[in-house]
PDB file of C-alpha atoms and ligand atoms in Angstrom:
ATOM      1  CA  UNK M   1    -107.055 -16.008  80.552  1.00 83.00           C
ATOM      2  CA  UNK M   2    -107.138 -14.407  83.908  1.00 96.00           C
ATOM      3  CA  UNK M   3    -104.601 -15.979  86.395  1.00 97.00           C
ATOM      4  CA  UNK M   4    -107.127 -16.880  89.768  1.00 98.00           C
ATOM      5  CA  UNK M   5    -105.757 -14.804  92.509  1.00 98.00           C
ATOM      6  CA  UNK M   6    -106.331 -15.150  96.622  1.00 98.00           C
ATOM      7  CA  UNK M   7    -105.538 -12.377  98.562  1.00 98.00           C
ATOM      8  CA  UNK M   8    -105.849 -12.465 102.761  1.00 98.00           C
ATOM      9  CA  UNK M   9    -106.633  -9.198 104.153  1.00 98.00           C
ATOM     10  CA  UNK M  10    -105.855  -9.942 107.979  1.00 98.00           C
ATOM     11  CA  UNK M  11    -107.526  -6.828 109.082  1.00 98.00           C
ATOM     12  CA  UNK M  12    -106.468  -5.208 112.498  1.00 98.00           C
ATOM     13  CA  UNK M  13    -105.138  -9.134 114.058  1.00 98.00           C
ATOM     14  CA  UNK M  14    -101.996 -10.705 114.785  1.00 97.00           C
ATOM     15  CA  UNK M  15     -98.879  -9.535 115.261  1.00 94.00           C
ATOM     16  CA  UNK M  16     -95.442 -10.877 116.707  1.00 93.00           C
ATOM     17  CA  UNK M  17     -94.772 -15.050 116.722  1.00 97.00           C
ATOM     18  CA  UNK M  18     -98.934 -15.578 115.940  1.00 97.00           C
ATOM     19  CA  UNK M  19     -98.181 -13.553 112.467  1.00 98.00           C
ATOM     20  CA  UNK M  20     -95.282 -15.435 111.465  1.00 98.00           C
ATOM     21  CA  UNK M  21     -96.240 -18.584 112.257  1.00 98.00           C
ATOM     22  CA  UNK M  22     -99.143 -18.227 110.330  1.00 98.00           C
ATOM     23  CA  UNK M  23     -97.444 -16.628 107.419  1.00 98.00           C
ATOM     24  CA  UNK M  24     -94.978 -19.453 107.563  1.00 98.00           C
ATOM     25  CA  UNK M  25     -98.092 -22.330 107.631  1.00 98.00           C
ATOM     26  CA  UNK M  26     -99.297 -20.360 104.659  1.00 98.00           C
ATOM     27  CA  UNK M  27     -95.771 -20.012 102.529  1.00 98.00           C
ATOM     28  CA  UNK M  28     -95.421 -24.083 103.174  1.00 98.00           C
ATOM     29  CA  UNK M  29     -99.067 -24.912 101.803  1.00 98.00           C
ATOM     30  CA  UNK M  30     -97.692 -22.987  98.507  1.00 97.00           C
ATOM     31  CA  UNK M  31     -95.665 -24.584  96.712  1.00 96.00           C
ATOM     32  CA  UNK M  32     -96.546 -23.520  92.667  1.00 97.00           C
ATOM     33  CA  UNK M  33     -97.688 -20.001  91.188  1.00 96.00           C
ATOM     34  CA  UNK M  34    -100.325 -21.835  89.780  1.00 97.00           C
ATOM     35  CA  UNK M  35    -102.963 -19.640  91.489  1.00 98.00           C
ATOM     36  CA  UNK M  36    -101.862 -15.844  92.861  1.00 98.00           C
ATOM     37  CA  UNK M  37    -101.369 -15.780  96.507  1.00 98.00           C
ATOM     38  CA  UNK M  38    -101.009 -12.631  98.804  1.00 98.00           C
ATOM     39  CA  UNK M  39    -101.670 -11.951 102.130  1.00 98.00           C
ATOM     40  CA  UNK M  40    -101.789  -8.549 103.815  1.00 98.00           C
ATOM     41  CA  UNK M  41    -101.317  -8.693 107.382  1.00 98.00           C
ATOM     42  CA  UNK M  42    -101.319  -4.873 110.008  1.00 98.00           C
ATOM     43  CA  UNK M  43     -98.201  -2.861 109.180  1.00 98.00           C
ATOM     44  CA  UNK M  44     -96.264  -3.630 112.290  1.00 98.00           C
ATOM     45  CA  UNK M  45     -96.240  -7.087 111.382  1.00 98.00           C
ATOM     46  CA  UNK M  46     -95.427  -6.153 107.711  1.00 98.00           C
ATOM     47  CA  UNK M  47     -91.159  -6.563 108.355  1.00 98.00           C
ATOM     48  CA  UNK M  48     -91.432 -10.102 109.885  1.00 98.00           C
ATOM     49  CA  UNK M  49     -94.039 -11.658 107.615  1.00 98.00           C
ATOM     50  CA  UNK M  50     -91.913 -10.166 104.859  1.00 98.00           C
ATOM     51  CA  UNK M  51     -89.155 -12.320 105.746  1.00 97.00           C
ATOM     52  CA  UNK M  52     -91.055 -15.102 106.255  1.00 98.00           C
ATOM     53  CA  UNK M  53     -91.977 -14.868 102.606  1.00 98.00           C
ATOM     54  CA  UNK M  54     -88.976 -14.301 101.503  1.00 97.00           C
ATOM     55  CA  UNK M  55     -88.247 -17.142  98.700  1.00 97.00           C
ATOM     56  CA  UNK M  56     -92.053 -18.685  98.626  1.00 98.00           C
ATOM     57  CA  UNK M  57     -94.623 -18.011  96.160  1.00 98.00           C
ATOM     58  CA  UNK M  58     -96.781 -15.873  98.790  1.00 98.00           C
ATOM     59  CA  UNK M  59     -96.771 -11.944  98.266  1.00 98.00           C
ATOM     60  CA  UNK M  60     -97.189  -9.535 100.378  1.00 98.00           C
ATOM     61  CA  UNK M  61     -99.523  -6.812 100.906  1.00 98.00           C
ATOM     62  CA  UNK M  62    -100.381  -3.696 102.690  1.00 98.00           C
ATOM     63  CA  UNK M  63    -103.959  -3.220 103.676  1.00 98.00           C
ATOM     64  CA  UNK M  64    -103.396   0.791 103.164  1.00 98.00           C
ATOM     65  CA  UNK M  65    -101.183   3.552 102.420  1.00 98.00           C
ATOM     66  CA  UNK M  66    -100.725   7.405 102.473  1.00 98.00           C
ATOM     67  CA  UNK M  67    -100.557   8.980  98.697  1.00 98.00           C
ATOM     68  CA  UNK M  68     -97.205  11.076  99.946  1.00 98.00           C
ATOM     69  CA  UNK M  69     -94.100   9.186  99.768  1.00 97.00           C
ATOM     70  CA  UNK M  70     -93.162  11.528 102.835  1.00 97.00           C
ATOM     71  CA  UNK M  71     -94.072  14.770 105.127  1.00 98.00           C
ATOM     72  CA  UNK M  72     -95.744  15.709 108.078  1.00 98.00           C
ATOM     73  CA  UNK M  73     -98.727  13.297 107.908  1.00 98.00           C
ATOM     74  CA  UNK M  74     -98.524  11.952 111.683  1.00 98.00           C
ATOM     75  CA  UNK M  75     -99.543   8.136 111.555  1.00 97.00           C
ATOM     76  CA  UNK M  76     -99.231   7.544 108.436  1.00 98.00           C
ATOM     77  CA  UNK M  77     -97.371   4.928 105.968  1.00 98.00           C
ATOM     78  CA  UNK M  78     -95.835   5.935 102.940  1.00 97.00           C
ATOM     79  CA  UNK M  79     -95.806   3.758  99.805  1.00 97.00           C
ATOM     80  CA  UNK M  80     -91.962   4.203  99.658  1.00 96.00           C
ATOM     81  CA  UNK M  81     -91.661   2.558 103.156  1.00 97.00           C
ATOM     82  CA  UNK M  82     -93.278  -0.476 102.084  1.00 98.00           C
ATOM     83  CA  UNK M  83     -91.313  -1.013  99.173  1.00 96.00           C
ATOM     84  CA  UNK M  84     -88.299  -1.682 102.133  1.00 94.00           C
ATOM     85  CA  UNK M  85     -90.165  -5.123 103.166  1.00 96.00           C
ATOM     86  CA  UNK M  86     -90.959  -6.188  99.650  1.00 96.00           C
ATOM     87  CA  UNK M  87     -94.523  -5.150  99.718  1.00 98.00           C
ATOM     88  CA  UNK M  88     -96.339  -5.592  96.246  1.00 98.00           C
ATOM     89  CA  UNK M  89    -100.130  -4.983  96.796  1.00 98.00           C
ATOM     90  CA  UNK M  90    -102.151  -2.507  98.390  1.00 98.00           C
ATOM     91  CA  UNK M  91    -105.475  -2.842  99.461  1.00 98.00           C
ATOM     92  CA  UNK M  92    -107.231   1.008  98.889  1.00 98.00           C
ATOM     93  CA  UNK M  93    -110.790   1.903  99.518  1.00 98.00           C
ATOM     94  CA  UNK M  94    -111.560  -1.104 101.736  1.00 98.00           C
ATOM     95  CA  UNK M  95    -115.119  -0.299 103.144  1.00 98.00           C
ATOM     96  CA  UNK M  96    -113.688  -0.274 106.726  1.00 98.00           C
ATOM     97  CA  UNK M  97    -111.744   3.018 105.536  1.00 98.00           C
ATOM     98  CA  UNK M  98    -114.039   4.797 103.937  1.00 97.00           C
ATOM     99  CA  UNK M  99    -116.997   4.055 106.822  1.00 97.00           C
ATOM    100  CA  UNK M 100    -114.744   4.106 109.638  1.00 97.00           C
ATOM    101  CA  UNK M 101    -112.263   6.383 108.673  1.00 97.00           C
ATOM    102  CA  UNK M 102    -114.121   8.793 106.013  1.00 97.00           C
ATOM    103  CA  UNK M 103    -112.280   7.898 103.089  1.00 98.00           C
ATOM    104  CA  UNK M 104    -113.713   9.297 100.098  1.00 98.00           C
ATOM    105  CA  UNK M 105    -113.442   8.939  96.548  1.00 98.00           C
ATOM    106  CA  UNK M 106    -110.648  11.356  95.587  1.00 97.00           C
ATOM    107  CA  UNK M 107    -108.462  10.472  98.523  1.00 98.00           C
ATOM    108  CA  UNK M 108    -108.850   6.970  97.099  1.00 98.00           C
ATOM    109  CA  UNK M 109    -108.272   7.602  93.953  1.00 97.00           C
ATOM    110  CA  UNK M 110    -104.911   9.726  94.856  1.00 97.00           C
ATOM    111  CA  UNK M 111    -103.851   6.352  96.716  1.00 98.00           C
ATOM    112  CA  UNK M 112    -104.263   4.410  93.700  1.00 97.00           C
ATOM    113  CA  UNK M 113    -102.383   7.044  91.837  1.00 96.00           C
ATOM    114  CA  UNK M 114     -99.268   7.588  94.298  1.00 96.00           C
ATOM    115  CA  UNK M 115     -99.263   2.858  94.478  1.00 97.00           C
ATOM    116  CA  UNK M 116     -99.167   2.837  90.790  1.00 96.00           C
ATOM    117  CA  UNK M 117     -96.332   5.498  90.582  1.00 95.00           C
ATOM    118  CA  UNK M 118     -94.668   3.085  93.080  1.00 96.00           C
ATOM    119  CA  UNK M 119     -94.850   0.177  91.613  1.00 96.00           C
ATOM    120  CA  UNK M 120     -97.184  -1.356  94.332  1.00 97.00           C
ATOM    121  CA  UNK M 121    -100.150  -2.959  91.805  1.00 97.00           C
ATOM    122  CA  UNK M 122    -103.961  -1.699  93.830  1.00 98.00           C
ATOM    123  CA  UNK M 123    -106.540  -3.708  94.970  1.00 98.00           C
ATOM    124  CA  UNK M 124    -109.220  -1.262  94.958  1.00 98.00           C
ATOM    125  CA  UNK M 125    -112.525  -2.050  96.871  1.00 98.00           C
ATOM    126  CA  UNK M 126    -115.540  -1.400  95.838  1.00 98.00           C
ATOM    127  CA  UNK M 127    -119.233  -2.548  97.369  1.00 98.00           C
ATOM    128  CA  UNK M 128    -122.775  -1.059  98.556  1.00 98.00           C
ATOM    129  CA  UNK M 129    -124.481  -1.412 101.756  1.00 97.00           C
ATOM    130  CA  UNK M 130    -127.842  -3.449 102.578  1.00 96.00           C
ATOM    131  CA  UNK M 131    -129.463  -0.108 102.102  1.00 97.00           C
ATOM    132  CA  UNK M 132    -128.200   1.143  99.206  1.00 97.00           C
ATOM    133  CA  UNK M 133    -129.021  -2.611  97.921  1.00 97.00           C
ATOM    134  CA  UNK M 134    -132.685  -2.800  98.458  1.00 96.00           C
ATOM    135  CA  UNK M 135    -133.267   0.456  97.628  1.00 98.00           C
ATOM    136  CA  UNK M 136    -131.307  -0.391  94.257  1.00 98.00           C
ATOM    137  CA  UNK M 137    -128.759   1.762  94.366  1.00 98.00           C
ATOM    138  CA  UNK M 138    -125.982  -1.049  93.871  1.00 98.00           C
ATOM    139  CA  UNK M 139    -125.425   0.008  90.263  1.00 98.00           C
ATOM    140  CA  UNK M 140    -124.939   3.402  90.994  1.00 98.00           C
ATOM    141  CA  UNK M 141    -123.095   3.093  94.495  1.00 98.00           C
ATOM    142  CA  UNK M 142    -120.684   0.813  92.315  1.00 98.00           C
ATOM    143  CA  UNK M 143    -120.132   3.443  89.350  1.00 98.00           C
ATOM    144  CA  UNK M 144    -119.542   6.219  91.644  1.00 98.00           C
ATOM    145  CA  UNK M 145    -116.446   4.476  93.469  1.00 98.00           C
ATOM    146  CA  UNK M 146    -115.321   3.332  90.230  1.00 97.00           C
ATOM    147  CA  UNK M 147    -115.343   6.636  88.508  1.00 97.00           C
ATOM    148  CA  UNK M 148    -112.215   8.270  89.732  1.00 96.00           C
ATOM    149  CA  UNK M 149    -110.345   5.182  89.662  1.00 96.00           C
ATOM    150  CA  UNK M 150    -111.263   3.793  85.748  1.00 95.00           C
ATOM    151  CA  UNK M 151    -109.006   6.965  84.577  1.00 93.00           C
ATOM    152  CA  UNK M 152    -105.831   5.783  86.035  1.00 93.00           C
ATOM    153  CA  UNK M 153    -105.664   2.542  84.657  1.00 90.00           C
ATOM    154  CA  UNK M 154    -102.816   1.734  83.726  1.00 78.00           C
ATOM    155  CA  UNK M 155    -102.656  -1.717  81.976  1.00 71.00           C
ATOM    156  CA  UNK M 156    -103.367  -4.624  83.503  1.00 72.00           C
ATOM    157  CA  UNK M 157    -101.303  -3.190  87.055  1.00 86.00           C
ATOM    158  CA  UNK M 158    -105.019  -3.028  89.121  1.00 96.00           C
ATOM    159  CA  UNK M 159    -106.992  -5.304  90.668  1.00 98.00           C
ATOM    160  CA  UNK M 160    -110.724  -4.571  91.929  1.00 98.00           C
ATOM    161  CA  UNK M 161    -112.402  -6.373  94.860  1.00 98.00           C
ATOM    162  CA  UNK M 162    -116.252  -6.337  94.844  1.00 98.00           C
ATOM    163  CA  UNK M 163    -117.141  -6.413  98.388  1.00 98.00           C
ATOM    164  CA  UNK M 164    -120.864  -5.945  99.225  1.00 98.00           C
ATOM    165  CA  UNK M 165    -120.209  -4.420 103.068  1.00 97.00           C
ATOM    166  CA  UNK M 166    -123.634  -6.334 103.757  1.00 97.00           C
ATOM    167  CA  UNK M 167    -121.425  -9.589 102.805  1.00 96.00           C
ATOM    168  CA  UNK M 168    -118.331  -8.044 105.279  1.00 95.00           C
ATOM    169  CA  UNK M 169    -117.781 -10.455 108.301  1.00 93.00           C
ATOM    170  CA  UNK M 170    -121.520 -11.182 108.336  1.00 95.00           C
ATOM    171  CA  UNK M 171    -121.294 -15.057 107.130  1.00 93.00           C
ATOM    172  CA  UNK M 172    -124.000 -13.721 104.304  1.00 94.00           C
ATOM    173  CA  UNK M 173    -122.046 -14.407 100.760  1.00 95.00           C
ATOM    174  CA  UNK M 174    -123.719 -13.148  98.127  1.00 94.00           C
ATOM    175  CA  UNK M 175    -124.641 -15.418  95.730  1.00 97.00           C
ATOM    176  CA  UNK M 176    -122.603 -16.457  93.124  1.00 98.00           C
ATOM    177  CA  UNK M 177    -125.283 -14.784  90.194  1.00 98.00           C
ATOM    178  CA  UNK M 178    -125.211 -11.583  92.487  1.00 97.00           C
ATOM    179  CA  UNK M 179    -121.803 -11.021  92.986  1.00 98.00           C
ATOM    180  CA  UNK M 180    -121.678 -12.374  88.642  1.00 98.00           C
ATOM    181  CA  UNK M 181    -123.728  -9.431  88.212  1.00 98.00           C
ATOM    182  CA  UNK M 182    -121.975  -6.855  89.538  1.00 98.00           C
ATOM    183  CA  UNK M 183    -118.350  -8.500  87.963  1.00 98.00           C
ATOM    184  CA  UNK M 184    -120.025  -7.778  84.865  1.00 98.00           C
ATOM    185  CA  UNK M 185    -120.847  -4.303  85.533  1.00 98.00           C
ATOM    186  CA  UNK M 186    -117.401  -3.240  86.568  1.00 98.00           C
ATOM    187  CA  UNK M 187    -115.833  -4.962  83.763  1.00 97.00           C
ATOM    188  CA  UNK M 188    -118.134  -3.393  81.202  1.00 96.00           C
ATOM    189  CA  UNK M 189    -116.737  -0.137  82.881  1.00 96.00           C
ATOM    190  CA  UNK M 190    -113.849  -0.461  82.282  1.00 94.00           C
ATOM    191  CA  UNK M 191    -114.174  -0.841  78.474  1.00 91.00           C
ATOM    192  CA  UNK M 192    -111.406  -3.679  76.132  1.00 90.00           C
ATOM    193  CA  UNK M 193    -108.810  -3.499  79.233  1.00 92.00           C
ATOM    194  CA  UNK M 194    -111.598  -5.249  81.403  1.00 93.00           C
ATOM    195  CA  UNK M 195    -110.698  -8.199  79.826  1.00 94.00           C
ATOM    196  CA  UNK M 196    -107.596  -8.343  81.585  1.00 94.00           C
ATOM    197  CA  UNK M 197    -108.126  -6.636  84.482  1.00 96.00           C
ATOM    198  CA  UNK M 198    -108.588  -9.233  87.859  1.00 97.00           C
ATOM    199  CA  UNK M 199    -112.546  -8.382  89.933  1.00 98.00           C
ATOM    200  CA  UNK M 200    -111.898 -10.476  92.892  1.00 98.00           C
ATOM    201  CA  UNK M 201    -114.946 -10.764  95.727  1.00 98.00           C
ATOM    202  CA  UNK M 202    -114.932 -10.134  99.019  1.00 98.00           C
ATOM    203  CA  UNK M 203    -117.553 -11.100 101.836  1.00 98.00           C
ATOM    204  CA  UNK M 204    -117.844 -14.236 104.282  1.00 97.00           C
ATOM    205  CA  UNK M 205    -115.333 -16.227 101.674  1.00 98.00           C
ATOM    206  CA  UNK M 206    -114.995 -19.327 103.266  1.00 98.00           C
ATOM    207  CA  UNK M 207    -113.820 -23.120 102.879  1.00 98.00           C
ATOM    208  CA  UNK M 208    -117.521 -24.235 102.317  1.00 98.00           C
ATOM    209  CA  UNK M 209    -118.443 -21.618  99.922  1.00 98.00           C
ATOM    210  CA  UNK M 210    -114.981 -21.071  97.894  1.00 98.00           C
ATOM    211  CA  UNK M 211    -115.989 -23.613  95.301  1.00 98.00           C
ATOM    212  CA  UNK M 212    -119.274 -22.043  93.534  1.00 98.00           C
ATOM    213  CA  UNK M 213    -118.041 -18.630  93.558  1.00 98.00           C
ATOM    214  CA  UNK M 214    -114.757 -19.086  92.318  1.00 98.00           C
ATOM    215  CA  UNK M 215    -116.157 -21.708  89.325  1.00 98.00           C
ATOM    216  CA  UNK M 216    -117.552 -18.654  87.911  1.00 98.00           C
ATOM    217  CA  UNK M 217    -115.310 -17.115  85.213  1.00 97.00           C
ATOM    218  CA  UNK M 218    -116.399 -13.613  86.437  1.00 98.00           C
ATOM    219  CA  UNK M 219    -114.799 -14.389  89.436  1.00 98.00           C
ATOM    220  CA  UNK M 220    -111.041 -14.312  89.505  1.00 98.00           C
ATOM    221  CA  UNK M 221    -110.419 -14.664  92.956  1.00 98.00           C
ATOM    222  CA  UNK M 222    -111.662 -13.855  96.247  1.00 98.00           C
ATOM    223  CA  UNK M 223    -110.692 -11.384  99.206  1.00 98.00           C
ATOM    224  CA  UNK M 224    -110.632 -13.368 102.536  1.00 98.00           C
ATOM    225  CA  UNK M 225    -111.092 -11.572 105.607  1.00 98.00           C
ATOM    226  CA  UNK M 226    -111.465 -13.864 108.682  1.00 98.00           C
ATOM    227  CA  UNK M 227    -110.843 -17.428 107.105  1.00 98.00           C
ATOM    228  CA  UNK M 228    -107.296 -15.611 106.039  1.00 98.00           C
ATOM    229  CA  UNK M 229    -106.390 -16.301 109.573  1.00 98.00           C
ATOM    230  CA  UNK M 230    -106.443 -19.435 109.603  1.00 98.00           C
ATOM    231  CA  UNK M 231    -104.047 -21.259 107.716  1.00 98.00           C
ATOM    232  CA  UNK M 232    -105.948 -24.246 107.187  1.00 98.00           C
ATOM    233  CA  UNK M 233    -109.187 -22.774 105.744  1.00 98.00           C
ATOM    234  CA  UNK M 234    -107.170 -19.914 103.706  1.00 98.00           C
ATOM    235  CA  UNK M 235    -105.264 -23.050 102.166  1.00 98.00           C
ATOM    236  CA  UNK M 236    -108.442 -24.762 101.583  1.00 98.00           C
ATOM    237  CA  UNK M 237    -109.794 -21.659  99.698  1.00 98.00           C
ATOM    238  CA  UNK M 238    -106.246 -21.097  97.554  1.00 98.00           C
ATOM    239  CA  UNK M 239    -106.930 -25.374  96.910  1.00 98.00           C
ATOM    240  CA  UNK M 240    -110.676 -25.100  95.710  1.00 98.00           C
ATOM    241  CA  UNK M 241    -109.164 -21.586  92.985  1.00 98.00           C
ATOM    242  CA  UNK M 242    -106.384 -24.200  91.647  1.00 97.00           C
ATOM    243  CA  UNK M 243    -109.078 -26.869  91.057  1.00 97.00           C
ATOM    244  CA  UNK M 244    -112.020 -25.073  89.414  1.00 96.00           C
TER     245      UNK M 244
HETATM  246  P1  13P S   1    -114.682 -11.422 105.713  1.00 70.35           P
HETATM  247  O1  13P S   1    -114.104 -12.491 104.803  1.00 70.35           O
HETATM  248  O2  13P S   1    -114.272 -11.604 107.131  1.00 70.35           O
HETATM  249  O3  13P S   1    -116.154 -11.270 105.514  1.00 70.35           O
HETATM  250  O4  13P S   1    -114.016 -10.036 105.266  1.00 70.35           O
HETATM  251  C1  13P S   1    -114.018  -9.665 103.936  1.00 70.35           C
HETATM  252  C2  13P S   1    -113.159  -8.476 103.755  1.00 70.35           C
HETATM  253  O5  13P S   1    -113.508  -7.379 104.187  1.00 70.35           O
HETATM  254  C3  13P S   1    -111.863  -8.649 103.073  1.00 70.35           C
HETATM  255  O6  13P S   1    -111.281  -7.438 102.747  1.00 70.35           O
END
């Protein structure tokens, strides 16, 4: 049985007394490991929500990493770093990156090999656009990211996020027998380990919509962008994964 894990990706907001608090509303709500609870907030913020942490059930998480533990890579964040704060996930091939920021598959895949070498466990992203959706590419789109990634596996020490990037920030979930769909496809990719292995989704998770995705058994867990910064709704979510 696959433990139901939350994960808050807090995206480029908060920082300072906003982040803490926050993390510390968060930390409070939790009081059981019943349900798996992380939240990844920017990396300046990554020393003080640590500590805020420190002695709850909440993990934290980075939302990205360089694959070199160090060198001259100006502006970026090795995975040896964030072991210092106690990090213990790392979100890798978030749409965001590879759109915004040109990440492609091999870099992503070297990411997932350098966090795994570290210790940090990956939550690697996967999704298709509206295009590549209605012009049914999905299936495809989907096998591609996955490809580089399936051959580091390395027990049960990976997590994947389905995130449809039509679904990202939009307030358009997919449905629950879409995003069932596509669970199922990654997991059959991943041959007898998929069994263990956690496909959380991603896209316009919210308070009002938490329960019918996350009653599926597909779905073991959810990525939260926005309603992750709010205490109250990401609590609401975490409540609604403990319940189903
Ligand atoms: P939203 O929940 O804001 O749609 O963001 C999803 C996401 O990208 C999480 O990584």
């Amino acid at each position: 049985m696959r433990k139901k894990f939350i994960a808050g990706n807090w995206k480029m907001h908060k920082g300072g007394k906003e982040a803490i608090e926050i993390a510390k509303n968060v930390k409070e709500g939790i009081q059981d490991d019943k349900v798996d609870v992380m939240i990844a907030p920017p990396f300046t913020a990554i020393p003080d929500v640590g500590r805020t942490l420190e002695g709850g059930f909440v993990k934290l998480g980075a939302q990205n990493m360089h694959f070199e533990e160090q060198g001259a890579f100006t502006g970026e964040i090795s995975p040896f770093f964030l072991l210092d704060f106690g990090v213990k996930f790392v979100i890798l091939g978030h749409s965001e990156r590879r759109k915004i920021f040109g990440e492609v598959d091999d870099l992503i895949a070297k990411k997932t090999a350098a966090a795994l070498t570290f210790n940090l466990t990956p939550i690697v992203c996967v999704g298709e656009t509206l295009s590549e959706r209605e012009e049914g590419k999905t299936f495809d789109v989907i096998e591609r990211e996955l490809n580089t990634i399936i051959p580091l596996i390395d027990k049960k020490k990976i997590v994947f996020a389905y995130e449809p990037i039509w679904a990202i920030g939009t307030g358009k979930v997919a449905t629950p027998e879409t995003a069932v769909e596509v669970h199922k496809f990654i997991r059959g990719k991943l041959g007898d380990i998929g069994q263990d292995i956690r496909i959380l989704y991603g896209g316009s998770v919210k308070p009002e919509n938490a329960e019918s995705l996350l009653k599926e058994e597909e779905i073991d867990g959810a990525l939260v962008g926005g309603a992750s910064l709010n205490p109250e709704s990401f609590l609401s979510i975490i409540s609604t994964a403990r319940s189903v």
